[in-house]
Amino acid sequence: DQQVKQNSPSLSVQEGRISILNCDYTNSMFDYFLWYKKYPAEGPTFLISISSIKDKNEDGRFTVFLNKSAKHLSLHIVPSQPGDSAVYFCAASASRGTTSGTYKYIFGTGTRLKVLA
Amino acid sequence: NAGVTQTPKFRILKIGQSMTLQCTQDMNHNYMYWYRQDPGMGLKLIYYSVGAGITDKGEVPNGYNVSRSTTEDFPLRLELAAPSQTSVYFCASSQQARAFFGQGTRLTVV
């Protein structure tokens, strides 16, 4: 049972255009969402996050949108750069009702983004 | 500024052998995690810990054991290696929501 789904295994975008990566979740207890970026032979690195009390969070070229009613979030990268080429993972956690501060991250399968120069 | 350090980076094991994957963090984080990533798949949570002396199972704990005797260290033990445990293993730590990951250990069981 995949609680966090990234249905697009790959995405190619021209340099300078917008990249939109999508993520769907099924567990209504999830209340915190994160995006990680992963280069080959490296561990994932944190990119941006959003709490369920918000519907948008922005950090430079990266914006995450959360639609709780649809259980959907998306990551927008504008403008896309060749250095953004990597695998992007969506992750979710449910901190409500757990040991205070416990974050069990459930990851999606990832989307490989290729930004073409 | 080391962050999360995993050793070894690569290892080949024979079926039935045992080994311990080491993980240490220098950020004084309470929470630590072990994930595995299979080809084309996301990261699956094996075990996690909310503090020294406290561990709990994640999504895929079978075939693994952990211990957390100190805040810094969270080793993952494979007792009887099986080909299904061929994967890349990532250790992570966090204090709140944002987790920091190690570089990974690529394990092959033959």
PDB file of C-alpha atoms in Angstrom:
ATOM      1  CA  ASP A   1       0.000   0.000   0.000  1.00  0.00           C
ATOM      2  CA  GLN A   2       1.804   3.084  -1.302  1.00  0.00           C
ATOM      3  CA  GLN A   3       0.729   5.961   0.943  1.00  0.00           C
ATOM      4  CA  VAL A   4       2.777   8.531  -0.980  1.00  0.00           C
ATOM      5  CA  LYS A   5       2.712   8.339  -4.754  1.00  0.00           C
ATOM      6  CA  GLN A   6       4.698  10.076  -7.425  1.00  0.00           C
ATOM      7  CA  ASN A   7       3.107   8.869 -10.619  1.00  0.00           C
ATOM      8  CA  SER A   8       5.588  10.406 -13.043  1.00  0.00           C
ATOM      9  CA  PRO A   9       8.880   8.489 -12.992  1.00  0.00           C
ATOM     10  CA  SER A  10      10.561  11.095 -15.166  1.00  0.00           C
ATOM     11  CA  LEU A  11      10.190  14.621 -16.503  1.00  0.00           C
ATOM     12  CA  SER A  12      12.182  16.610 -19.047  1.00  0.00           C
ATOM     13  CA  VAL A  13      12.051  20.400 -19.153  1.00  0.00           C
ATOM     14  CA  GLN A  14      13.885  23.072 -21.119  1.00  0.00           C
ATOM     15  CA  GLU A  15      16.249  25.321 -19.210  1.00  0.00           C
ATOM     16  CA  GLY A  16      14.468  28.480 -18.082  1.00  0.00           C
ATOM     17  CA  ARG A  17      10.992  26.920 -18.156  1.00  0.00           C
ATOM     18  CA  ILE A  18       8.903  25.781 -15.205  1.00  0.00           C
ATOM     19  CA  SER A  19       9.240  22.278 -13.769  1.00  0.00           C
ATOM     20  CA  ILE A  20       6.192  20.898 -11.958  1.00  0.00           C
ATOM     21  CA  LEU A  21       6.570  17.729  -9.934  1.00  0.00           C
ATOM     22  CA  ASN A  22       3.498  16.116  -8.444  1.00  0.00           C
ATOM     23  CA  CYS A  23       2.820  13.995  -5.398  1.00  0.00           C
ATOM     24  CA  ASP A  24      -0.365  12.373  -4.066  1.00  0.00           C
ATOM     25  CA  TYR A  25      -0.989  10.861  -0.664  1.00  0.00           C
ATOM     26  CA  THR A  26      -3.686   8.691   0.825  1.00  0.00           C
ATOM     27  CA  ASN A  27      -3.234   9.026   4.591  1.00  0.00           C
ATOM     28  CA  SER A  28      -5.299  11.911   5.973  1.00  0.00           C
ATOM     29  CA  MET A  29      -3.159  11.871   9.146  1.00  0.00           C
ATOM     30  CA  PHE A  30      -0.170  13.265   7.263  1.00  0.00           C
ATOM     31  CA  ASP A  31       0.404  16.824   8.421  1.00  0.00           C
ATOM     32  CA  TYR A  32       3.891  17.665   7.226  1.00  0.00           C
ATOM     33  CA  PHE A  33       5.317  17.310   3.754  1.00  0.00           C
ATOM     34  CA  LEU A  34       8.836  17.625   2.464  1.00  0.00           C
ATOM     35  CA  TRP A  35      10.658  17.537  -0.840  1.00  0.00           C
ATOM     36  CA  TYR A  36      14.124  16.048  -1.135  1.00  0.00           C
ATOM     37  CA  LYS A  37      16.550  16.167  -4.010  1.00  0.00           C
ATOM     38  CA  LYS A  38      18.950  13.329  -4.718  1.00  0.00           C
ATOM     39  CA  TYR A  39      21.990  13.194  -6.952  1.00  0.00           C
ATOM     40  CA  PRO A  40      23.537   9.825  -7.918  1.00  0.00           C
ATOM     41  CA  ALA A  41      25.757   8.254  -5.232  1.00  0.00           C
ATOM     42  CA  GLU A  42      24.672  10.840  -2.647  1.00  0.00           C
ATOM     43  CA  GLY A  43      22.125  10.905   0.131  1.00  0.00           C
ATOM     44  CA  PRO A  44      18.910  12.902  -0.286  1.00  0.00           C
ATOM     45  CA  THR A  45      19.146  16.577   0.618  1.00  0.00           C
ATOM     46  CA  PHE A  46      16.302  18.650   1.976  1.00  0.00           C
ATOM     47  CA  LEU A  47      14.768  21.123  -0.443  1.00  0.00           C
ATOM     48  CA  ILE A  48      11.557  22.601   0.950  1.00  0.00           C
ATOM     49  CA  SER A  49       8.712  21.669   3.281  1.00  0.00           C
ATOM     50  CA  ILE A  50       5.139  22.618   4.059  1.00  0.00           C
ATOM     51  CA  SER A  51       2.887  22.151   7.042  1.00  0.00           C
ATOM     52  CA  SER A  52      -0.751  21.168   6.616  1.00  0.00           C
ATOM     53  CA  ILE A  53      -1.832  24.510   8.066  1.00  0.00           C
ATOM     54  CA  LYS A  54      -0.501  26.217   4.932  1.00  0.00           C
ATOM     55  CA  ASP A  55      -1.294  25.825   1.257  1.00  0.00           C
ATOM     56  CA  LYS A  56       1.880  27.369  -0.148  1.00  0.00           C
ATOM     57  CA  ASN A  57       5.517  27.743   0.819  1.00  0.00           C
ATOM     58  CA  GLU A  58       8.125  29.508  -1.244  1.00  0.00           C
ATOM     59  CA  ASP A  59      11.924  29.487  -1.105  1.00  0.00           C
ATOM     60  CA  GLY A  60      13.690  31.218  -3.961  1.00  0.00           C
ATOM     61  CA  ARG A  61      13.039  29.330  -7.184  1.00  0.00           C
ATOM     62  CA  PHE A  62      11.155  26.585  -5.355  1.00  0.00           C
ATOM     63  CA  THR A  63       7.489  26.688  -4.361  1.00  0.00           C
ATOM     64  CA  VAL A  64       5.449  23.895  -2.860  1.00  0.00           C
ATOM     65  CA  PHE A  65       1.650  23.901  -3.088  1.00  0.00           C
ATOM     66  CA  LEU A  66      -0.579  21.770  -0.902  1.00  0.00           C
ATOM     67  CA  ASN A  67      -4.195  20.891  -1.708  1.00  0.00           C
ATOM     68  CA  LYS A  68      -5.465  19.017   1.352  1.00  0.00           C
ATOM     69  CA  SER A  69      -8.908  18.265  -0.035  1.00  0.00           C
ATOM     70  CA  ALA A  70      -7.334  16.557  -3.039  1.00  0.00           C
ATOM     71  CA  LYS A  71      -4.480  15.073  -0.964  1.00  0.00           C
ATOM     72  CA  HIS A  72      -2.081  16.477  -3.510  1.00  0.00           C
ATOM     73  CA  LEU A  73       1.062  18.538  -3.421  1.00  0.00           C
ATOM     74  CA  SER A  74       3.292  19.879  -6.130  1.00  0.00           C
ATOM     75  CA  LEU A  75       6.765  21.350  -6.381  1.00  0.00           C
ATOM     76  CA  HIS A  76       7.336  24.186  -8.842  1.00  0.00           C
ATOM     77  CA  ILE A  77      10.824  25.125  -9.933  1.00  0.00           C
ATOM     78  CA  VAL A  78      11.065  28.423 -11.799  1.00  0.00           C
ATOM     79  CA  PRO A  79      13.239  28.950 -13.753  1.00  0.00           C
ATOM     80  CA  SER A  80      14.626  25.447 -14.149  1.00  0.00           C
ATOM     81  CA  GLN A  81      18.395  25.109 -14.417  1.00  0.00           C
ATOM     82  CA  PRO A  82      20.587  22.231 -15.604  1.00  0.00           C
ATOM     83  CA  GLY A  83      21.882  21.832 -12.045  1.00  0.00           C
ATOM     84  CA  ASP A  84      18.351  20.962 -10.971  1.00  0.00           C
ATOM     85  CA  SER A  85      18.621  17.667 -12.837  1.00  0.00           C
ATOM     86  CA  ALA A  86      18.212  15.047 -10.108  1.00  0.00           C
ATOM     87  CA  VAL A  87      15.677  12.681  -8.584  1.00  0.00           C
ATOM     88  CA  TYR A  88      13.072  14.445  -6.452  1.00  0.00           C
ATOM     89  CA  PHE A  89      11.339  12.647  -3.617  1.00  0.00           C
ATOM     90  CA  CYS A  90       8.181  13.699  -1.887  1.00  0.00           C
ATOM     91  CA  ALA A  91       7.894  12.649   1.775  1.00  0.00           C
ATOM     92  CA  ALA A  92       5.130  12.896   4.349  1.00  0.00           C
ATOM     93  CA  SER A  93       4.837  12.439   8.074  1.00  0.00           C
ATOM     94  CA  ALA A  94       2.061  12.271  10.649  1.00  0.00           C
ATOM     95  CA  SER A  95       3.161  13.911  13.878  1.00  0.00           C
ATOM     96  CA  ARG A  96      -0.273  14.297  15.434  1.00  0.00           C
ATOM     97  CA  GLY A  97      -1.018  11.667  18.040  1.00  0.00           C
ATOM     98  CA  THR A  98       2.502  10.311  18.082  1.00  0.00           C
ATOM     99  CA  THR A  99       5.261  10.672  20.622  1.00  0.00           C
ATOM    100  CA  SER A 100       5.906  14.377  20.649  1.00  0.00           C
ATOM    101  CA  GLY A 101       8.171  15.337  17.814  1.00  0.00           C
ATOM    102  CA  THR A 102       8.289  11.924  16.190  1.00  0.00           C
ATOM    103  CA  TYR A 103       8.623  12.220  12.463  1.00  0.00           C
ATOM    104  CA  LYS A 104       8.248   8.963  10.532  1.00  0.00           C
ATOM    105  CA  TYR A 105       8.808   9.978   6.959  1.00  0.00           C
ATOM    106  CA  ILE A 106       7.068   8.003   4.239  1.00  0.00           C
ATOM    107  CA  PHE A 107       8.639   8.568   0.843  1.00  0.00           C
ATOM    108  CA  GLY A 108       7.299   8.425  -2.670  1.00  0.00           C
ATOM    109  CA  THR A 109       9.128   6.553  -5.442  1.00  0.00           C
ATOM    110  CA  GLY A 110      10.699   9.690  -6.885  1.00  0.00           C
ATOM    111  CA  THR A 111      10.613  11.652 -10.146  1.00  0.00           C
ATOM    112  CA  ARG A 112      13.749  11.986 -12.227  1.00  0.00           C
ATOM    113  CA  LEU A 113      13.963  15.549 -13.540  1.00  0.00           C
ATOM    114  CA  LYS A 114      16.150  16.328 -16.503  1.00  0.00           C
ATOM    115  CA  VAL A 115      16.642  19.985 -17.384  1.00  0.00           C
ATOM    116  CA  LEU A 116      17.822  20.391 -20.946  1.00  0.00           C
ATOM    117  CA  ALA A 117      20.261  23.187 -21.767  1.00  0.00           C
TER     118      ALA A 117
ATOM    119  CA  ASN B   1      30.915  19.796   9.837  1.00  0.00           C
ATOM    120  CA  ALA B   2      30.377  16.026   9.402  1.00  0.00           C
ATOM    121  CA  GLY B   3      26.574  15.714   9.811  1.00  0.00           C
ATOM    122  CA  VAL B   4      25.554  12.066   9.322  1.00  0.00           C
ATOM    123  CA  THR B   5      28.347   9.614   8.586  1.00  0.00           C
ATOM    124  CA  GLN B   6      27.790   6.070   7.339  1.00  0.00           C
ATOM    125  CA  THR B   7      30.343   3.294   7.041  1.00  0.00           C
ATOM    126  CA  PRO B   8      31.146   1.347   4.976  1.00  0.00           C
ATOM    127  CA  LYS B   9      30.253   2.945   1.634  1.00  0.00           C
ATOM    128  CA  PHE B  10      30.232  -0.384  -0.192  1.00  0.00           C
ATOM    129  CA  ARG B  11      30.056  -4.004   0.921  1.00  0.00           C
ATOM    130  CA  ILE B  12      29.569  -7.402  -0.680  1.00  0.00           C
ATOM    131  CA  LEU B  13      28.208 -10.122   1.586  1.00  0.00           C
ATOM    132  CA  LYS B  14      27.646 -13.805   1.033  1.00  0.00           C
ATOM    133  CA  ILE B  15      24.250 -15.299   1.810  1.00  0.00           C
ATOM    134  CA  GLY B  16      24.007 -16.093   5.509  1.00  0.00           C
ATOM    135  CA  GLN B  17      26.760 -13.741   6.606  1.00  0.00           C
ATOM    136  CA  SER B  18      26.118 -10.988   9.092  1.00  0.00           C
ATOM    137  CA  MET B  19      27.262  -7.411   9.280  1.00  0.00           C
ATOM    138  CA  THR B  20      26.626  -4.087  10.954  1.00  0.00           C
ATOM    139  CA  LEU B  21      26.121  -0.859   9.087  1.00  0.00           C
ATOM    140  CA  GLN B  22      27.420   2.010  11.158  1.00  0.00           C
ATOM    141  CA  CYS B  23      25.790   5.418  11.445  1.00  0.00           C
ATOM    142  CA  THR B  24      26.842   8.338  13.566  1.00  0.00           C
ATOM    143  CA  GLN B  25      25.664  11.939  13.731  1.00  0.00           C
ATOM    144  CA  ASP B  26      27.252  14.969  15.374  1.00  0.00           C
ATOM    145  CA  MET B  27      24.233  17.280  15.434  1.00  0.00           C
ATOM    146  CA  ASN B  28      22.856  16.053  18.776  1.00  0.00           C
ATOM    147  CA  HIS B  29      19.614  15.024  17.076  1.00  0.00           C
ATOM    148  CA  ASN B  30      17.176  12.920  19.033  1.00  0.00           C
ATOM    149  CA  TYR B  31      15.629  11.158  16.053  1.00  0.00           C
ATOM    150  CA  MET B  32      17.456   8.739  13.826  1.00  0.00           C
ATOM    151  CA  TYR B  33      16.287   6.544  10.963  1.00  0.00           C
ATOM    152  CA  TRP B  34      17.365   3.740   8.657  1.00  0.00           C
ATOM    153  CA  TYR B  35      15.980   3.596   5.132  1.00  0.00           C
ATOM    154  CA  ARG B  36      16.637   1.308   2.207  1.00  0.00           C
ATOM    155  CA  GLN B  37      16.261   2.233  -1.428  1.00  0.00           C
ATOM    156  CA  ASP B  38      15.785  -0.424  -4.054  1.00  0.00           C
ATOM    157  CA  PRO B  39      16.296   0.383  -7.760  1.00  0.00           C
ATOM    158  CA  GLY B  40      13.464   2.525  -9.125  1.00  0.00           C
ATOM    159  CA  MET B  41      11.811   2.669  -5.734  1.00  0.00           C
ATOM    160  CA  GLY B  42      11.478   5.211  -3.006  1.00  0.00           C
ATOM    161  CA  LEU B  43      12.997   5.033   0.419  1.00  0.00           C
ATOM    162  CA  LYS B  44      11.457   2.501   2.762  1.00  0.00           C
ATOM    163  CA  LEU B  45      11.752   3.025   6.517  1.00  0.00           C
ATOM    164  CA  ILE B  46      13.378   0.044   8.256  1.00  0.00           C
ATOM    165  CA  TYR B  47      13.714   1.223  11.865  1.00  0.00           C
ATOM    166  CA  TYR B  48      13.743   4.510  13.684  1.00  0.00           C
ATOM    167  CA  SER B  49      14.661   5.834  17.104  1.00  0.00           C
ATOM    168  CA  VAL B  50      13.323   8.787  19.081  1.00  0.00           C
ATOM    169  CA  GLY B  51      16.205   8.848  21.526  1.00  0.00           C
ATOM    170  CA  ALA B  52      18.856   6.772  23.229  1.00  0.00           C
ATOM    171  CA  GLY B  53      17.431   3.434  24.351  1.00  0.00           C
ATOM    172  CA  ILE B  54      14.232   3.751  22.292  1.00  0.00           C
ATOM    173  CA  THR B  55      13.736   2.122  18.897  1.00  0.00           C
ATOM    174  CA  ASP B  56      10.732   1.104  16.844  1.00  0.00           C
ATOM    175  CA  LYS B  57       9.919  -0.714  13.619  1.00  0.00           C
ATOM    176  CA  GLY B  58       9.274   1.034  10.358  1.00  0.00           C
ATOM    177  CA  GLU B  59       7.703  -0.272   7.154  1.00  0.00           C
ATOM    178  CA  VAL B  60      10.193  -3.080   6.375  1.00  0.00           C
ATOM    179  CA  PRO B  61      11.930  -4.271   9.584  1.00  0.00           C
ATOM    180  CA  ASN B  62      12.162  -8.001   8.885  1.00  0.00           C
ATOM    181  CA  GLY B  63      15.739  -9.299   8.759  1.00  0.00           C
ATOM    182  CA  TYR B  64      17.190  -6.296  10.576  1.00  0.00           C
ATOM    183  CA  ASN B  65      17.943  -5.213  14.121  1.00  0.00           C
ATOM    184  CA  VAL B  66      18.980  -1.889  15.614  1.00  0.00           C
ATOM    185  CA  SER B  67      20.204  -0.473  18.870  1.00  0.00           C
ATOM    186  CA  ARG B  68      20.595   3.064  20.175  1.00  0.00           C
ATOM    187  CA  SER B  69      22.872   3.155  23.177  1.00  0.00           C
ATOM    188  CA  THR B  70      23.995   6.745  22.598  1.00  0.00           C
ATOM    189  CA  THR B  71      22.481   9.835  20.993  1.00  0.00           C
ATOM    190  CA  GLU B  72      25.183   9.807  18.311  1.00  0.00           C
ATOM    191  CA  ASP B  73      25.138   6.213  17.068  1.00  0.00           C
ATOM    192  CA  PHE B  74      22.446   4.088  15.451  1.00  0.00           C
ATOM    193  CA  PRO B  75      23.902   0.863  13.983  1.00  0.00           C
ATOM    194  CA  LEU B  76      21.848  -1.437  11.755  1.00  0.00           C
ATOM    195  CA  ARG B  77      22.491  -5.166  12.069  1.00  0.00           C
ATOM    196  CA  LEU B  78      21.866  -7.820   9.402  1.00  0.00           C
ATOM    197  CA  GLU B  79      22.064 -11.250  11.031  1.00  0.00           C
ATOM    198  CA  LEU B  80      21.549 -13.643   8.101  1.00  0.00           C
ATOM    199  CA  ALA B  81      22.079 -11.790   4.850  1.00  0.00           C
ATOM    200  CA  ALA B  82      19.715 -12.662   1.998  1.00  0.00           C
ATOM    201  CA  PRO B  83      19.738 -11.549  -1.663  1.00  0.00           C
ATOM    202  CA  SER B  84      16.546  -9.567  -0.979  1.00  0.00           C
ATOM    203  CA  GLN B  85      18.616  -7.297   1.253  1.00  0.00           C
ATOM    204  CA  THR B  86      20.683  -6.083  -1.683  1.00  0.00           C
ATOM    205  CA  SER B  87      19.965  -2.372  -1.612  1.00  0.00           C
ATOM    206  CA  VAL B  88      21.313   1.071  -0.813  1.00  0.00           C
ATOM    207  CA  TYR B  89      20.922   1.902   2.850  1.00  0.00           C
ATOM    208  CA  PHE B  90      20.568   5.443   4.137  1.00  0.00           C
ATOM    209  CA  CYS B  91      20.811   6.620   7.695  1.00  0.00           C
ATOM    210  CA  ALA B  92      19.241   9.937   8.679  1.00  0.00           C
ATOM    211  CA  SER B  93      18.791  12.100  11.727  1.00  0.00           C
ATOM    212  CA  SER B  94      16.473  14.938  12.649  1.00  0.00           C
ATOM    213  CA  GLN B  95      15.561  17.170  15.527  1.00  0.00           C
ATOM    214  CA  GLN B  96      12.274  18.290  14.091  1.00  0.00           C
ATOM    215  CA  ALA B  97      10.750  17.780  10.669  1.00  0.00           C
ATOM    216  CA  ARG B  98      13.788  18.194   8.440  1.00  0.00           C
ATOM    217  CA  ALA B  99      15.947  15.068   8.212  1.00  0.00           C
ATOM    218  CA  PHE B 100      19.613  15.000   7.262  1.00  0.00           C
ATOM    219  CA  PHE B 101      20.860  11.964   5.372  1.00  0.00           C
ATOM    220  CA  GLY B 102      24.162  10.182   5.161  1.00  0.00           C
ATOM    221  CA  GLN B 103      25.833   9.316   1.855  1.00  0.00           C
ATOM    222  CA  GLY B 104      24.520   5.764   1.865  1.00  0.00           C
ATOM    223  CA  THR B 105      25.894   2.228   2.003  1.00  0.00           C
ATOM    224  CA  ARG B 106      25.583   0.097  -1.110  1.00  0.00           C
ATOM    225  CA  LEU B 107      25.172  -3.525  -0.033  1.00  0.00           C
ATOM    226  CA  THR B 108      25.188  -6.515  -2.361  1.00  0.00           C
ATOM    227  CA  VAL B 109      24.320 -10.002  -1.090  1.00  0.00           C
ATOM    228  CA  VAL B 110      25.486 -12.832  -3.356  1.00  0.00           C
TER     229      VAL B 110
END
